[in-house]
mmCIF file of C-alpha atoms and ligand atoms in Angstrom:
data_model
loop_
_atom_site.group_PDB
_atom_site.id
_atom_site.type_symbol
_atom_site.label_atom_id
_atom_site.label_comp_id
_atom_site.label_asym_id
_atom_site.label_seq_id
_atom_site.Cartn_x
_atom_site.Cartn_y
_atom_site.Cartn_z
ATOM 1 C CA UNK A 1 -43.594 29.941 8.216
ATOM 2 C CA UNK A 2 -42.335 28.592 11.538
ATOM 3 C CA UNK A 3 -44.113 25.591 12.955
ATOM 4 C CA UNK A 4 -43.899 24.765 16.603
ATOM 5 C CA UNK A 5 -44.365 21.711 18.763
ATOM 6 C CA UNK A 6 -45.828 22.926 22.058
ATOM 7 C CA UNK A 7 -46.057 21.060 25.358
ATOM 8 C CA UNK A 8 -48.138 22.691 28.062
ATOM 9 C CA UNK A 9 -46.636 22.305 31.527
ATOM 10 C CA UNK A 10 -49.610 24.120 33.101
ATOM 11 C CA UNK A 11 -52.311 26.325 31.645
ATOM 12 C CA UNK A 12 -49.830 29.229 31.868
ATOM 13 C CA UNK A 13 -46.439 27.723 31.092
ATOM 14 C CA UNK A 14 -45.418 25.990 27.916
ATOM 15 C CA UNK A 15 -42.307 24.692 26.148
ATOM 16 C CA UNK A 16 -41.825 24.951 22.397
ATOM 17 C CA UNK A 17 -39.469 23.580 19.762
ATOM 18 C CA UNK A 18 -39.664 24.715 16.148
ATOM 19 C CA UNK A 19 -39.887 21.830 13.726
ATOM 20 C CA UNK A 20 -38.909 21.734 10.087
ATOM 21 C CA UNK A 21 -41.108 18.777 9.164
ATOM 22 C CA UNK A 22 -43.798 16.596 10.672
ATOM 23 C CA UNK A 23 -42.692 13.088 9.748
ATOM 24 C CA UNK A 24 -45.710 11.185 11.038
ATOM 25 C CA UNK A 25 -48.948 11.504 12.915
ATOM 26 C CA UNK A 26 -51.045 8.513 13.832
ATOM 27 C CA UNK A 27 -53.870 7.830 16.218
ATOM 28 C CA UNK A 28 -53.239 4.285 17.467
ATOM 29 C CA UNK A 29 -55.914 2.396 19.443
ATOM 30 C CA UNK A 30 -54.191 3.764 22.568
ATOM 31 C CA UNK A 31 -52.755 7.201 21.884
ATOM 32 C CA UNK A 32 -51.671 9.813 19.365
ATOM 33 C CA UNK A 33 -48.122 9.285 18.111
ATOM 34 C CA UNK A 34 -46.198 12.066 16.371
ATOM 35 C CA UNK A 35 -42.631 12.390 15.082
ATOM 36 C CA UNK A 36 -41.123 15.762 14.142
ATOM 37 C CA UNK A 37 -37.808 16.782 12.608
ATOM 38 C CA UNK A 38 -36.199 19.684 14.480
ATOM 39 C CA UNK A 39 -32.921 21.548 14.055
ATOM 40 C CA UNK A 40 -31.972 21.781 17.709
ATOM 41 C CA UNK A 41 -33.016 18.349 19.040
ATOM 42 C CA UNK A 42 -32.963 16.115 15.960
ATOM 43 C CA UNK A 43 -36.042 13.935 15.605
ATOM 44 C CA UNK A 44 -38.484 14.028 18.494
ATOM 45 C CA UNK A 45 -41.213 11.580 19.526
ATOM 46 C CA UNK A 46 -44.406 12.985 21.014
ATOM 47 C CA UNK A 47 -47.245 10.932 22.521
ATOM 48 C CA UNK A 48 -50.579 12.556 23.324
ATOM 49 C CA UNK A 49 -48.902 15.957 23.220
ATOM 50 C CA UNK A 50 -46.104 15.046 25.659
ATOM 51 C CA UNK A 51 -42.480 14.879 24.618
ATOM 52 C CA UNK A 52 -41.125 11.362 25.044
ATOM 53 C CA UNK A 53 -37.699 11.443 23.429
ATOM 54 C CA UNK A 54 -35.431 13.727 21.482
ATOM 55 C CA UNK A 55 -32.373 12.424 19.660
ATOM 56 C CA UNK A 56 -30.263 14.987 21.480
ATOM 57 C CA UNK A 57 -30.945 14.126 25.124
ATOM 58 C CA UNK A 58 -32.537 10.657 25.303
ATOM 59 C CA UNK A 59 -29.163 9.201 26.335
ATOM 60 C CA UNK A 60 -29.444 10.955 29.703
ATOM 61 C CA UNK A 61 -32.789 9.371 30.531
ATOM 62 C CA UNK A 62 -31.905 5.891 29.294
ATOM 63 C CA UNK A 63 -28.460 5.774 30.903
ATOM 64 C CA UNK A 64 -29.867 6.825 34.267
ATOM 65 C CA UNK A 65 -32.708 4.335 33.970
ATOM 66 C CA UNK A 66 -30.386 1.388 33.308
ATOM 67 C CA UNK A 67 -26.885 1.965 34.682
ATOM 68 C CA UNK A 68 -27.972 2.984 38.184
ATOM 69 C CA UNK A 69 -29.658 -0.345 39.019
ATOM 70 C CA UNK A 70 -27.085 -2.320 37.010
ATOM 71 C CA UNK A 71 -24.262 -0.894 39.139
ATOM 72 C CA UNK A 72 -26.146 -2.086 42.233
ATOM 73 C CA UNK A 73 -27.418 -5.523 41.265
ATOM 74 C CA UNK A 74 -24.644 -8.107 41.660
ATOM 75 C CA UNK A 75 -25.764 -10.291 38.761
ATOM 76 C CA UNK A 76 -28.852 -9.327 36.770
ATOM 77 C CA UNK A 77 -29.713 -12.097 34.318
ATOM 78 C CA UNK A 78 -33.459 -11.663 33.748
ATOM 79 C CA UNK A 79 -34.825 -8.205 33.047
ATOM 80 C CA UNK A 80 -38.337 -6.905 32.369
ATOM 81 C CA UNK A 81 -39.002 -3.553 30.712
ATOM 82 C CA UNK A 82 -42.579 -2.288 30.842
ATOM 83 C CA UNK A 83 -43.277 0.436 28.277
ATOM 84 C CA UNK A 84 -40.069 1.540 26.592
ATOM 85 C CA UNK A 85 -41.285 0.786 23.063
ATOM 86 C CA UNK A 86 -38.688 3.187 21.659
ATOM 87 C CA UNK A 87 -35.969 0.666 22.581
ATOM 88 C CA UNK A 88 -33.695 3.117 24.428
ATOM 89 C CA UNK A 89 -33.711 1.155 27.689
ATOM 90 C CA UNK A 90 -33.113 -2.109 25.827
ATOM 91 C CA UNK A 91 -30.160 -0.581 23.965
ATOM 92 C CA UNK A 92 -28.456 0.253 27.270
ATOM 93 C CA UNK A 93 -29.309 -3.137 28.837
ATOM 94 C CA UNK A 94 -27.777 -5.017 25.919
ATOM 95 C CA UNK A 95 -24.388 -3.584 26.838
ATOM 96 C CA UNK A 96 -24.242 -6.014 29.795
ATOM 97 C CA UNK A 97 -23.115 -9.536 28.873
ATOM 98 C CA UNK A 98 -24.566 -10.991 32.091
ATOM 99 C CA UNK A 99 -28.105 -10.107 31.002
ATOM 100 C CA UNK A 100 -29.538 -13.241 29.422
ATOM 101 C CA UNK A 101 -33.137 -12.312 28.677
ATOM 102 C CA UNK A 102 -35.045 -9.059 28.323
ATOM 103 C CA UNK A 103 -38.844 -9.115 28.158
ATOM 104 C CA UNK A 104 -40.171 -5.872 26.707
ATOM 105 C CA UNK A 105 -43.881 -5.398 27.386
ATOM 106 C CA UNK A 106 -45.230 -2.502 25.354
ATOM 107 C CA UNK A 107 -48.975 -1.968 25.079
ATOM 108 C CA UNK A 108 -48.779 -0.149 21.755
ATOM 109 C CA UNK A 109 -47.107 -1.927 18.844
ATOM 110 C CA UNK A 110 -47.454 1.255 16.776
ATOM 111 C CA UNK A 111 -44.888 2.985 19.012
ATOM 112 C CA UNK A 112 -42.364 0.250 18.242
ATOM 113 C CA UNK A 113 -43.139 0.451 14.500
ATOM 114 C CA UNK A 114 -42.712 4.225 14.504
ATOM 115 C CA UNK A 115 -39.437 4.067 16.431
ATOM 116 C CA UNK A 116 -38.002 1.319 14.257
ATOM 117 C CA UNK A 117 -38.664 3.511 11.249
ATOM 118 C CA UNK A 118 -37.676 6.949 12.540
ATOM 119 C CA UNK A 119 -35.250 6.198 15.388
ATOM 120 C CA UNK A 120 -33.187 3.206 14.194
ATOM 121 C CA UNK A 121 -30.250 4.127 16.414
ATOM 122 C CA UNK A 122 -32.423 4.029 19.517
ATOM 123 C CA UNK A 123 -34.590 1.018 18.646
ATOM 124 C CA UNK A 124 -31.927 -1.133 16.942
ATOM 125 C CA UNK A 125 -31.575 -3.524 19.874
ATOM 126 C CA UNK A 126 -35.216 -4.632 19.773
ATOM 127 C CA UNK A 127 -34.329 -7.329 17.228
ATOM 128 C CA UNK A 128 -31.566 -8.810 19.407
ATOM 129 C CA UNK A 129 -31.980 -12.540 20.209
ATOM 130 C CA UNK A 130 -31.919 -11.801 23.946
ATOM 131 C CA UNK A 131 -35.019 -9.575 23.590
ATOM 132 C CA UNK A 132 -38.654 -10.791 23.466
ATOM 133 C CA UNK A 133 -41.270 -8.150 22.623
ATOM 134 C CA UNK A 134 -44.768 -8.663 24.052
ATOM 135 C CA UNK A 135 -47.467 -6.297 22.819
ATOM 136 C CA UNK A 136 -49.595 -6.425 25.899
ATOM 137 C CA UNK A 137 -50.783 -4.399 28.869
ATOM 138 C CA UNK A 138 -47.978 -4.520 31.449
ATOM 139 C CA UNK A 139 -50.454 -4.585 34.348
ATOM 140 C CA UNK A 140 -51.852 -7.875 32.982
ATOM 141 C CA UNK A 141 -48.508 -9.429 31.954
ATOM 142 C CA UNK A 142 -47.017 -8.935 35.412
ATOM 143 C CA UNK A 143 -49.782 -10.829 37.234
ATOM 144 C CA UNK A 144 -48.553 -14.197 35.933
ATOM 145 C CA UNK A 145 -44.929 -13.711 36.974
ATOM 146 C CA UNK A 146 -43.573 -14.806 40.352
ATOM 147 C CA UNK A 147 -39.930 -14.435 41.466
ATOM 148 C CA UNK A 148 -38.894 -14.248 37.832
ATOM 149 C CA UNK A 149 -36.887 -11.047 37.374
ATOM 150 C CA UNK A 150 -33.733 -9.506 38.802
ATOM 151 C CA UNK A 151 -34.636 -6.087 37.469
ATOM 152 C CA UNK A 152 -37.900 -4.444 36.426
ATOM 153 C CA UNK A 153 -37.777 -1.108 34.608
ATOM 154 C CA UNK A 154 -41.015 0.838 34.247
ATOM 155 C CA UNK A 155 -40.311 3.108 31.299
ATOM 156 C CA UNK A 156 -43.758 4.642 31.092
ATOM 157 C CA UNK A 157 -45.515 7.684 29.756
ATOM 158 C CA UNK A 158 -47.152 10.028 32.263
ATOM 159 C CA UNK A 159 -49.987 8.672 34.423
ATOM 160 C CA UNK A 160 -52.741 9.716 32.017
ATOM 161 C CA UNK A 161 -54.148 7.384 29.357
ATOM 162 C CA UNK A 162 -52.508 3.974 28.863
ATOM 163 C CA UNK A 163 -49.711 4.728 31.366
ATOM 164 C CA UNK A 164 -52.053 5.229 34.312
ATOM 165 C CA UNK A 165 -52.160 1.637 35.592
ATOM 166 C CA UNK A 166 -48.361 1.625 35.717
ATOM 167 C CA UNK A 167 -48.537 3.996 38.696
ATOM 168 C CA UNK A 168 -51.019 1.909 40.720
ATOM 169 C CA UNK A 169 -50.428 0.198 44.055
ATOM 170 C CA UNK A 170 -51.700 -3.188 42.878
ATOM 171 C CA UNK A 171 -49.308 -3.035 39.938
ATOM 172 C CA UNK A 172 -46.364 -2.214 42.223
ATOM 173 C CA UNK A 173 -47.331 -5.132 44.469
ATOM 174 C CA UNK A 174 -47.394 -7.432 41.452
ATOM 175 C CA UNK A 175 -43.962 -6.121 40.443
ATOM 176 C CA UNK A 176 -42.670 -6.924 43.913
ATOM 177 C CA UNK A 177 -44.022 -10.486 43.583
ATOM 178 C CA UNK A 178 -42.425 -10.796 40.137
ATOM 179 C CA UNK A 179 -38.996 -9.812 41.457
ATOM 180 C CA UNK A 180 -36.529 -12.287 42.893
ATOM 181 C CA UNK A 181 -35.322 -11.791 46.467
ATOM 182 C CA UNK A 182 -32.591 -9.285 45.604
ATOM 183 C CA UNK A 183 -34.536 -7.716 42.753
ATOM 184 C CA UNK A 184 -34.683 -4.003 41.938
ATOM 185 C CA UNK A 185 -37.478 -1.929 40.443
ATOM 186 C CA UNK A 186 -36.788 1.408 38.761
ATOM 187 C CA UNK A 187 -39.711 3.515 37.573
ATOM 188 C CA UNK A 188 -40.369 6.736 35.656
ATOM 189 C CA UNK A 189 -41.255 8.924 38.628
ATOM 190 C CA UNK A 190 -42.284 12.336 37.235
ATOM 191 C CA UNK A 191 -40.997 15.617 38.690
ATOM 192 C CA UNK A 192 -41.399 17.940 41.688
ATOM 193 C CA UNK A 193 -41.966 21.393 40.130
ATOM 194 C CA UNK A 194 -45.283 21.676 38.344
ATOM 195 C CA UNK A 195 -48.346 20.740 40.407
ATOM 196 C CA UNK A 196 -49.674 17.951 38.152
ATOM 197 C CA UNK A 197 -46.283 16.238 37.902
ATOM 198 C CA UNK A 198 -45.745 16.737 41.629
ATOM 199 C CA UNK A 199 -49.014 15.057 42.549
ATOM 200 C CA UNK A 200 -48.100 12.047 40.404
ATOM 201 C CA UNK A 201 -44.630 11.938 41.942
ATOM 202 C CA UNK A 202 -45.948 11.981 45.487
ATOM 203 C CA UNK A 203 -48.602 9.363 44.813
ATOM 204 C CA UNK A 204 -46.073 7.014 43.197
ATOM 205 C CA UNK A 205 -43.625 7.496 46.063
ATOM 206 C CA UNK A 206 -46.226 6.786 48.710
ATOM 207 C CA UNK A 207 -47.437 3.635 46.978
ATOM 208 C CA UNK A 208 -43.912 2.327 46.430
ATOM 209 C CA UNK A 209 -43.098 2.927 50.080
ATOM 210 C CA UNK A 210 -46.162 0.941 51.066
ATOM 211 C CA UNK A 211 -45.058 -2.019 48.966
ATOM 212 C CA UNK A 212 -41.241 -2.075 49.185
ATOM 213 C CA UNK A 213 -38.992 -2.074 52.275
ATOM 214 C CA UNK A 214 -36.726 0.394 50.468
ATOM 215 C CA UNK A 215 -38.120 3.073 48.127
ATOM 216 C CA UNK A 216 -36.039 6.111 47.195
ATOM 217 C CA UNK A 217 -35.957 8.562 44.318
ATOM 218 C CA UNK A 218 -33.027 9.869 42.308
ATOM 219 C CA UNK A 219 -32.777 12.827 39.987
ATOM 220 C CA UNK A 220 -31.184 13.745 36.693
ATOM 221 C CA UNK A 221 -31.082 16.763 34.430
ATOM 222 C CA UNK A 222 -33.373 16.279 31.464
ATOM 223 C CA UNK A 223 -33.388 19.419 29.302
ATOM 224 C CA UNK A 224 -36.604 18.650 27.419
ATOM 225 C CA UNK A 225 -38.831 17.462 30.282
ATOM 226 C CA UNK A 226 -40.871 19.898 32.348
ATOM 227 C CA UNK A 227 -38.540 22.029 34.528
ATOM 228 C CA UNK A 228 -35.455 20.053 33.479
ATOM 229 C CA UNK A 229 -35.385 18.142 36.762
ATOM 230 C CA UNK A 230 -36.745 14.621 36.444
ATOM 231 C CA UNK A 231 -36.856 11.596 38.741
ATOM 232 C CA UNK A 232 -36.654 7.854 38.735
ATOM 233 C CA UNK A 233 -37.752 5.733 41.678
ATOM 234 C CA UNK A 234 -35.476 2.992 43.046
ATOM 235 C CA UNK A 235 -37.264 0.290 45.045
ATOM 236 C CA UNK A 236 -35.920 -2.995 46.384
ATOM 237 C CA UNK A 237 -36.393 -5.614 49.051
ATOM 238 C CA UNK A 238 -33.074 -4.679 50.625
ATOM 239 C CA UNK A 239 -30.360 -3.627 48.182
ATOM 240 C CA UNK A 240 -29.345 -0.035 48.844
ATOM 241 C CA UNK A 241 -28.858 2.190 45.792
ATOM 242 C CA UNK A 242 -25.554 3.680 46.956
ATOM 243 C CA UNK A 243 -24.136 1.456 49.728
ATOM 244 C CA UNK A 244 -24.621 -1.698 47.665
ATOM 245 C CA UNK A 245 -23.355 -0.245 44.398
ATOM 246 C CA UNK A 246 -20.131 -1.849 43.181
ATOM 247 C CA UNK A 247 -18.537 0.966 41.239
ATOM 248 C CA UNK A 248 -15.263 -0.842 40.654
ATOM 249 C CA UNK A 249 -17.041 -3.734 39.019
ATOM 250 C CA UNK A 250 -19.102 -1.283 36.974
ATOM 251 C CA UNK A 251 -16.012 0.555 35.764
ATOM 252 C CA UNK A 252 -14.244 -2.674 34.839
ATOM 253 C CA UNK A 253 -16.921 -3.280 32.222
ATOM 254 C CA UNK A 254 -15.686 -0.190 30.324
ATOM 255 C CA UNK A 255 -19.152 0.861 29.180
ATOM 256 C CA UNK A 256 -18.801 4.282 27.598
ATOM 257 C CA UNK A 257 -21.500 6.712 28.707
ATOM 258 C CA UNK A 258 -22.367 10.334 28.030
ATOM 259 C CA UNK A 259 -23.987 11.153 31.385
ATOM 260 C CA UNK A 260 -23.732 8.319 33.905
ATOM 261 C CA UNK A 261 -20.639 7.754 36.039
ATOM 262 C CA UNK A 262 -20.179 6.690 39.674
ATOM 263 C CA UNK A 263 -20.047 10.298 40.975
ATOM 264 C CA UNK A 264 -23.300 11.106 39.187
ATOM 265 C CA UNK A 265 -24.800 7.906 40.617
ATOM 266 C CA UNK A 266 -23.981 8.947 44.207
ATOM 267 C CA UNK A 267 -25.017 12.541 43.622
ATOM 268 C CA UNK A 268 -28.333 11.545 42.047
ATOM 269 C CA UNK A 269 -29.536 10.245 45.419
ATOM 270 C CA UNK A 270 -28.572 13.459 47.241
ATOM 271 C CA UNK A 271 -31.850 15.345 47.195
ATOM 272 C CA UNK A 272 -32.425 19.086 47.567
ATOM 273 C CA UNK A 273 -34.249 20.101 50.747
ATOM 274 C CA UNK A 274 -37.466 21.161 49.057
ATOM 275 C CA UNK A 275 -37.785 17.747 47.437
ATOM 276 C CA UNK A 276 -37.017 15.879 50.665
ATOM 277 C CA UNK A 277 -39.691 17.930 52.394
ATOM 278 C CA UNK A 278 -42.210 17.254 49.651
ATOM 279 C CA UNK A 279 -41.552 13.523 49.849
ATOM 280 C CA UNK A 280 -41.780 13.523 53.637
ATOM 281 C CA UNK A 281 -44.967 15.594 53.493
ATOM 282 C CA UNK A 282 -43.390 18.349 55.575
ATOM 283 C CA UNK A 283 -43.083 21.014 52.909
ATOM 284 C CA UNK A 284 -44.485 23.803 55.026
ATOM 285 C CA UNK A 285 -42.099 26.555 53.938
ATOM 286 C CA UNK A 286 -43.581 26.837 50.479
ATOM 287 C CA UNK A 287 -40.391 26.180 48.506
ATOM 288 C CA UNK A 288 -41.475 25.204 45.021
ATOM 289 C CA UNK A 289 -44.912 24.357 46.337
ATOM 290 C CA UNK A 290 -46.884 26.768 44.171
HETATM 291 N N1 AG3 B 1 -41.115 8.389 29.041
HETATM 292 C C1 AG3 B 1 -41.784 9.609 29.368
HETATM 293 C C2 AG3 B 1 -41.216 10.362 30.504
HETATM 294 C C3 AG3 B 1 -42.079 11.468 30.955
HETATM 295 C C4 AG3 B 1 -42.204 12.582 29.970
HETATM 296 N N2 AG3 B 1 -43.175 13.497 30.430
HETATM 297 C C5 AG3 B 1 -43.470 14.658 29.850
HETATM 298 N N3 AG3 B 1 -42.843 15.080 28.798
HETATM 299 N N4 AG3 B 1 -44.436 15.351 30.360
HETATM 300 C C6 AG3 B 1 -40.082 8.455 28.096
HETATM 301 C C7 AG3 B 1 -39.850 7.148 27.454
HETATM 302 C C8 AG3 B 1 -38.451 7.017 26.983
HETATM 303 N N5 AG3 B 1 -38.110 5.668 26.748
#
């Protein structure tokens, strides 16, 4: 008998992966956590019915989350990751010797436990001496921090359930206060195709633009997220995501990557017209607006 993991993108469109075994299912105080073994994507982590990571393509998401801002920031020493309990973002950050401390603020300790058990290759860096794990609500943690971080990564779930506050304007303002003068914020920014994701994307973009002098989005191809086209936001008090990137310095570090490279970095900020129009609120032609 075939068993399927199903994620509904809308009431009428869904994505399915057959699994060979359900390795765990747990209702934590915050959310439902599931891990499945699949043939095509390796192990997959699902939270509240939404696919978070697959062993096959998580590198794309985590490389684009980390290497884009790291190629721009001239010297990131203090980094904050909010969410990211799987450890994928931390794994990529640890490849930079100039990073001295990483605070990981994950609301749900059960996610970390599950990932340490089932995804050791992704979560392995969480025990590194440079990393401090705080099991706390990121919206509360951030309030105490002023001019502390060079880089803040918001590696969140979707804006339903525990992830919701991580898309709020007050939270973004607190992130801005917690960043040093040349700090950068990168956030999980949803996607333009399906209406629910699009609404979240537009709301996040508007709020970030209200808080930060510079707020842009960049895209990457994520096979197992709705529509395959996914976005991160890049916000700063001045540093430009392409003009201020130092690609030579990045390449000198000889970090081997499966997706990220300087051409991809530049191209990620080149947006298709329909997306530009959506973000500017001028999408009158109806491209992808259904
Ligand atoms: N964070 C979730 C990204 C959004 C997925 N959304 C969806 N499947 N509807 C992934 C965390 C990886 N560290």
